[in-house]
mmCIF file of C-alpha atoms in Angstrom:
data_model
loop_
_atom_site.group_PDB
_atom_site.id
_atom_site.type_symbol
_atom_site.label_atom_id
_atom_site.label_comp_id
_atom_site.label_asym_id
_atom_site.label_seq_id
_atom_site.Cartn_x
_atom_site.Cartn_y
_atom_site.Cartn_z
ATOM 1 C CA GLN A 1 -27.591 54.847 -21.532
ATOM 2 C CA SER A 2 -29.276 52.855 -18.852
ATOM 3 C CA ALA A 3 -27.407 50.337 -16.573
ATOM 4 C CA LEU A 4 -27.748 46.984 -16.972
ATOM 5 C CA THR A 5 -30.238 45.131 -14.786
ATOM 6 C CA GLN A 6 -28.876 42.710 -12.352
ATOM 7 C CA PRO A 7 -30.316 41.310 -9.014
ATOM 8 C CA ALA A 8 -29.086 43.031 -6.099
ATOM 9 C CA SER A 9 -28.077 39.954 -4.272
ATOM 10 C CA VAL A 10 -27.846 36.085 -4.693
ATOM 11 C CA SER A 11 -26.863 33.533 -2.188
ATOM 12 C CA GLY A 12 -25.745 29.889 -2.252
ATOM 13 C CA SER A 13 -24.256 27.207 -0.113
ATOM 14 C CA PRO A 14 -20.670 25.814 -0.498
ATOM 15 C CA GLY A 15 -20.566 23.332 -3.520
ATOM 16 C CA GLN A 16 -23.992 24.694 -5.104
ATOM 17 C CA SER A 17 -24.319 26.556 -8.281
ATOM 18 C CA ILE A 18 -25.564 30.102 -8.782
ATOM 19 C CA THR A 19 -26.410 32.168 -11.545
ATOM 20 C CA ILE A 20 -26.501 36.095 -11.944
ATOM 21 C CA SER A 21 -28.526 37.528 -14.789
ATOM 22 C CA CYS A 22 -27.693 40.876 -16.493
ATOM 23 C CA THR A 23 -30.556 42.239 -18.700
ATOM 24 C CA GLY A 24 -29.853 44.980 -21.241
ATOM 25 C CA THR A 25 -31.530 46.033 -24.477
ATOM 26 C CA SER A 26 -31.085 45.344 -28.258
ATOM 27 C CA SER A 27 -28.963 48.438 -28.140
ATOM 28 C CA ASP A 28 -26.075 46.590 -26.065
ATOM 29 C CA VAL A 29 -26.296 43.173 -24.793
ATOM 30 C CA GLY A 30 -28.726 41.867 -27.425
ATOM 31 C CA THR A 31 -26.640 43.116 -30.432
ATOM 32 C CA TYR A 32 -22.948 42.529 -29.387
ATOM 33 C CA ASN A 33 -21.417 39.506 -28.096
ATOM 34 C CA LEU A 34 -19.361 41.774 -25.908
ATOM 35 C CA VAL A 35 -20.622 41.095 -22.376
ATOM 36 C CA SER A 36 -17.820 40.752 -19.726
ATOM 37 C CA TRP A 37 -18.213 40.058 -16.031
ATOM 38 C CA TYR A 38 -16.130 41.196 -13.177
ATOM 39 C CA GLN A 39 -15.577 39.895 -9.615
ATOM 40 C CA GLN A 40 -14.734 42.622 -6.966
ATOM 41 C CA HIS A 41 -13.869 41.825 -3.386
ATOM 42 C CA PRO A 42 -14.263 44.559 -0.655
ATOM 43 C CA GLY A 43 -11.634 47.245 -1.125
ATOM 44 C CA LYS A 44 -10.259 45.634 -4.124
ATOM 45 C CA ALA A 45 -10.255 46.578 -7.897
ATOM 46 C CA PRO A 46 -12.502 44.550 -9.940
ATOM 47 C CA GLU A 47 -10.898 41.416 -11.878
ATOM 48 C CA LEU A 48 -12.029 40.212 -15.252
ATOM 49 C CA MET A 49 -13.783 36.688 -14.981
ATOM 50 C CA ILE A 50 -15.539 36.355 -18.333
ATOM 51 C CA TYR A 51 -15.439 38.118 -21.761
ATOM 52 C CA GLU A 52 -17.132 37.998 -25.151
ATOM 53 C CA ASP A 53 -20.084 36.600 -23.320
ATOM 54 C CA THR A 54 -18.668 33.109 -22.685
ATOM 55 C CA ARG A 55 -14.849 33.239 -23.023
ATOM 56 C CA ARG A 56 -12.717 32.790 -19.524
ATOM 57 C CA PRO A 57 -9.314 34.365 -19.299
ATOM 58 C CA SER A 58 -6.378 32.173 -18.476
ATOM 59 C CA GLY A 59 -5.984 31.769 -14.788
ATOM 60 C CA VAL A 60 -9.795 32.071 -14.167
ATOM 61 C CA SER A 61 -11.220 28.887 -12.576
ATOM 62 C CA ASN A 62 -13.360 26.762 -14.774
ATOM 63 C CA ARG A 63 -16.254 26.912 -12.223
ATOM 64 C CA PHE A 64 -16.901 30.357 -13.650
ATOM 65 C CA SER A 65 -18.995 30.283 -17.021
ATOM 66 C CA GLY A 66 -21.020 32.796 -18.935
ATOM 67 C CA SER A 67 -23.923 32.559 -21.291
ATOM 68 C CA LYS A 68 -26.240 34.757 -23.263
ATOM 69 C CA SER A 69 -29.678 34.649 -24.568
ATOM 70 C CA GLY A 70 -31.407 37.592 -26.346
ATOM 71 C CA ASN A 71 -30.956 40.516 -24.172
ATOM 72 C CA THR A 72 -29.843 38.723 -21.149
ATOM 73 C CA ALA A 73 -26.550 37.548 -20.320
ATOM 74 C CA SER A 74 -25.860 35.143 -17.286
ATOM 75 C CA LEU A 75 -22.851 34.145 -14.773
ATOM 76 C CA THR A 76 -22.860 30.929 -13.401
ATOM 77 C CA ILE A 77 -20.516 29.835 -10.612
ATOM 78 C CA SER A 78 -20.445 26.152 -10.085
ATOM 79 C CA GLY A 79 -18.930 24.436 -6.952
ATOM 80 C CA LEU A 80 -19.380 27.809 -4.766
ATOM 81 C CA GLN A 81 -16.621 28.245 -2.470
ATOM 82 C CA ALA A 82 -16.168 30.797 0.328
ATOM 83 C CA GLU A 83 -13.671 32.821 -1.741
ATOM 84 C CA ASP A 84 -16.264 33.368 -4.264
ATOM 85 C CA GLU A 85 -18.144 35.765 -2.009
ATOM 86 C CA ALA A 86 -17.975 39.095 -3.495
ATOM 87 C CA ASP A 87 -19.468 41.633 -5.915
ATOM 88 C CA TYR A 88 -20.200 40.878 -9.446
ATOM 89 C CA TYR A 89 -20.646 43.213 -12.377
ATOM 90 C CA CYS A 90 -21.654 42.707 -16.001
ATOM 91 C CA TYR A 91 -20.214 45.248 -18.612
ATOM 92 C CA SER A 92 -21.497 45.533 -22.181
ATOM 93 C CA TYR A 93 -20.219 47.455 -25.210
ATOM 94 C CA ALA A 94 -23.221 49.374 -26.677
ATOM 95 C CA GLY A 95 -21.616 50.925 -29.560
ATOM 96 C CA ILE A 96 -18.449 52.839 -30.654
ATOM 97 C CA SER A 97 -18.959 55.678 -28.186
ATOM 98 C CA ALA A 98 -20.912 53.853 -25.395
ATOM 99 C CA ARG A 99 -20.241 51.285 -22.645
ATOM 100 C CA VAL A 100 -22.497 50.308 -19.790
ATOM 101 C CA PHE A 101 -22.385 48.505 -16.404
ATOM 102 C CA GLY A 102 -24.870 46.449 -14.675
ATOM 103 C CA GLY A 103 -25.719 47.534 -11.241
ATOM 104 C CA GLY A 104 -23.900 44.929 -9.586
ATOM 105 C CA THR A 105 -24.902 41.702 -7.480
ATOM 106 C CA ARG A 106 -23.697 40.794 -4.133
ATOM 107 C CA LEU A 107 -22.944 37.125 -3.824
ATOM 108 C CA THR A 108 -23.157 35.570 -0.424
ATOM 109 C CA VAL A 109 -21.814 32.193 0.410
ATOM 110 C CA LEU A 110 -23.837 30.825 3.103
ATOM 111 C CA GLN B 1 1.776 42.050 -17.076
ATOM 112 C CA VAL B 2 0.697 45.423 -17.714
ATOM 113 C CA ARG B 3 0.316 47.612 -14.627
ATOM 114 C CA LEU B 4 -1.708 50.886 -14.178
ATOM 115 C CA GLN B 5 -1.455 53.356 -11.290
ATOM 116 C CA GLU B 6 -3.886 56.215 -10.688
ATOM 117 C CA SER B 7 -2.405 59.466 -8.908
ATOM 118 C CA GLY B 8 -3.748 62.831 -8.112
ATOM 119 C CA PRO B 9 -5.328 64.673 -5.249
ATOM 120 C CA GLY B 10 -7.484 62.902 -2.669
ATOM 121 C CA LEU B 11 -9.589 65.923 -1.789
ATOM 122 C CA VAL B 12 -11.155 68.702 -4.075
ATOM 123 C CA SER B 13 -13.286 71.415 -3.234
ATOM 124 C CA PRO B 14 -16.692 71.885 -4.531
ATOM 125 C CA SER B 15 -16.925 73.660 -8.012
ATOM 126 C CA GLU B 16 -13.227 72.958 -8.551
ATOM 127 C CA THR B 17 -11.723 70.573 -11.237
ATOM 128 C CA LEU B 18 -10.756 67.018 -10.455
ATOM 129 C CA SER B 19 -7.598 65.926 -12.391
ATOM 130 C CA LEU B 20 -6.164 62.347 -12.216
ATOM 131 C CA THR B 21 -3.463 60.512 -13.991
ATOM 132 C CA CYS B 22 -2.993 56.933 -14.874
ATOM 133 C CA THR B 23 0.422 55.659 -15.420
ATOM 134 C CA VAL B 24 1.091 52.601 -17.537
ATOM 135 C CA SER B 25 3.976 50.335 -17.100
ATOM 136 C CA SER B 26 5.133 47.089 -18.808
ATOM 137 C CA GLY B 27 2.795 48.115 -21.713
ATOM 138 C CA SER B 28 2.296 51.035 -24.180
ATOM 139 C CA VAL B 29 -0.416 53.365 -24.207
ATOM 140 C CA ILE B 30 0.326 53.343 -27.970
ATOM 141 C CA GLY B 31 -0.637 49.825 -28.383
ATOM 142 C CA ASP B 32 -2.808 49.257 -31.455
ATOM 143 C CA ASN B 33 -6.151 48.208 -30.018
ATOM 144 C CA TYR B 34 -6.727 49.331 -26.819
ATOM 145 C CA TYR B 35 -8.936 51.950 -25.060
ATOM 146 C CA TRP B 36 -7.642 53.744 -22.002
ATOM 147 C CA THR B 37 -10.559 53.932 -19.615
ATOM 148 C CA TRP B 38 -11.710 55.636 -16.452
ATOM 149 C CA ILE B 39 -14.377 54.357 -14.233
ATOM 150 C CA ARG B 40 -15.694 55.419 -10.895
ATOM 151 C CA GLN B 41 -17.520 53.928 -7.903
ATOM 152 C CA SER B 42 -19.228 56.073 -5.578
ATOM 153 C CA PRO B 43 -18.992 54.651 -1.680
ATOM 154 C CA GLY B 44 -21.054 51.653 -1.487
ATOM 155 C CA LYS B 45 -22.444 51.790 -4.983
ATOM 156 C CA GLY B 46 -21.759 50.327 -8.211
ATOM 157 C CA LEU B 47 -19.431 50.772 -11.123
ATOM 158 C CA GLU B 48 -19.905 53.929 -13.550
ATOM 159 C CA TRP B 49 -17.994 54.064 -16.902
ATOM 160 C CA ILE B 50 -16.751 57.759 -17.522
ATOM 161 C CA GLY B 51 -15.029 57.201 -20.873
ATOM 162 C CA CYS B 52 -12.026 56.235 -22.761
ATOM 163 C CA ILE B 53 -9.461 57.554 -24.907
ATOM 164 C CA TYR B 54 -7.400 55.926 -27.746
ATOM 165 C CA TYR B 55 -3.709 56.656 -28.053
ATOM 166 C CA ASN B 56 -4.293 59.043 -30.934
ATOM 167 C CA GLY B 57 -6.406 61.195 -28.832
ATOM 168 C CA GLY B 58 -9.914 59.936 -29.694
ATOM 169 C CA THR B 59 -12.366 60.157 -26.835
ATOM 170 C CA ASN B 60 -15.808 58.573 -25.903
ATOM 171 C CA PHE B 61 -17.569 59.738 -22.903
ATOM 172 C CA ASN B 62 -20.616 58.655 -20.857
ATOM 173 C CA PRO B 63 -23.440 61.263 -21.971
ATOM 174 C CA SER B 64 -24.194 62.007 -18.359
ATOM 175 C CA LEU B 65 -20.977 63.453 -17.819
ATOM 176 C CA LYS B 66 -19.781 64.567 -21.330
ATOM 177 C CA SER B 67 -20.200 68.140 -20.460
ATOM 178 C CA ARG B 68 -17.595 67.986 -17.656
ATOM 179 C CA VAL B 69 -15.143 65.442 -18.781
ATOM 180 C CA THR B 70 -12.099 65.761 -20.605
ATOM 181 C CA MET B 71 -9.558 63.191 -21.263
ATOM 182 C CA SER B 72 -5.834 63.319 -22.636
ATOM 183 C CA VAL B 73 -3.069 60.946 -23.293
ATOM 184 C CA ASP B 74 0.815 61.677 -23.086
ATOM 185 C CA THR B 75 2.531 58.982 -25.205
ATOM 186 C CA SER B 76 5.942 60.328 -23.941
ATOM 187 C CA LYS B 77 5.169 59.588 -20.494
ATOM 188 C CA ASN B 78 2.903 56.795 -21.178
ATOM 189 C CA GLN B 79 0.104 58.369 -19.121
ATOM 190 C CA PHE B 80 -3.485 59.268 -19.935
ATOM 191 C CA SER B 81 -5.518 61.561 -17.764
ATOM 192 C CA LEU B 82 -8.892 62.635 -16.546
ATOM 193 C CA THR B 83 -10.407 66.038 -15.992
ATOM 194 C CA LEU B 84 -13.787 66.402 -14.240
ATOM 195 C CA THR B 85 -14.897 70.107 -14.080
ATOM 196 C CA SER B 86 -17.304 71.906 -11.524
ATOM 197 C CA VAL B 87 -17.372 68.914 -9.154
ATOM 198 C CA THR B 88 -19.915 68.327 -6.321
ATOM 199 C CA ALA B 89 -20.222 65.750 -3.359
ATOM 200 C CA ALA B 90 -21.766 63.376 -5.952
ATOM 201 C CA ASP B 91 -18.583 63.023 -7.666
ATOM 202 C CA THR B 92 -16.833 61.611 -4.645
ATOM 203 C CA ALA B 93 -15.880 58.156 -5.673
ATOM 204 C CA MET B 94 -13.064 55.729 -6.136
ATOM 205 C CA TYR B 95 -11.655 56.392 -9.518
ATOM 206 C CA PHE B 96 -10.238 53.358 -11.336
ATOM 207 C CA CYS B 97 -8.075 53.675 -14.649
ATOM 208 C CA ALA B 98 -8.123 50.442 -16.666
ATOM 209 C CA ARG B 99 -7.299 49.099 -20.082
ATOM 210 C CA GLU B 100 -10.347 47.783 -22.489
ATOM 211 C CA ALA B 101 -9.115 45.684 -25.393
ATOM 212 C CA GLY B 102 -10.592 47.248 -28.641
ATOM 213 C CA SER B 103 -11.953 44.408 -30.461
ATOM 214 C CA THR B 104 -13.347 42.380 -27.454
ATOM 215 C CA ALA B 105 -14.120 45.356 -25.354
ATOM 216 C CA GLU B 106 -13.133 43.654 -22.074
ATOM 217 C CA LEU B 107 -11.408 45.560 -19.120
ATOM 218 C CA ASP B 108 -8.528 43.146 -18.846
ATOM 219 C CA TYR B 109 -6.151 45.532 -16.558
ATOM 220 C CA TRP B 110 -7.077 47.805 -13.807
ATOM 221 C CA GLY B 111 -5.440 50.130 -11.603
ATOM 222 C CA GLN B 112 -5.903 49.804 -7.813
ATOM 223 C CA GLY B 113 -7.945 52.777 -7.806
ATOM 224 C CA THR B 114 -7.631 56.294 -5.981
ATOM 225 C CA LEU B 115 -10.356 57.906 -3.733
ATOM 226 C CA VAL B 116 -11.339 61.366 -4.444
ATOM 227 C CA THR B 117 -13.519 63.126 -2.051
ATOM 228 C CA VAL B 118 -15.288 66.570 -2.768
ATOM 229 C CA SER B 119 -15.424 68.587 0.257
ATOM 230 C CA SER B 120 -14.626 72.094 1.448
#
């Protein structure tokens, strides 16, 4: 059960859009439509931003969107704001007895 | 709004057993379709899924920790617990409890986390 692969860091300027990828395998991301994304600010618990690959919980800004193609899921943040600077993690269901996180991506808003 | 709160010792000696409890409020651990989950984060590192427990006691564990992990649920206290044996410095981490929605697998509610340090 290997961690999903995410870029270590991404950056963007306010107002721009960025995309964070999350690459798994046919045993997790590629088989189940059950990838979720979490935002974590320093010293805080993670917060759910996207679930079921593309769905957004109520209360989460529509600037956050999710997509998936094959074994790779992606999180896109449009109209970057300073408050978006945080760590982002993907998480995938990998069968009844398995779950796996991505390694995390640090987003810097320039 | 479901709330989760971790509790337990902040310092554990090497080779000893780490025990944490998560208390659930404004919701029930007996909920039909939720997995009660433990996650940890070593200092400066990413999130690691430890495992989860269903209200009937069914469990699933990360294979890398399976030999040392036990989980239990106490429906009368609305709590679930984690036990990790034979700890080393590598087990020093922030430990989070969370609720995973059973059918859609997202972690929709999290505790604030509790830091456990393994040191003599």
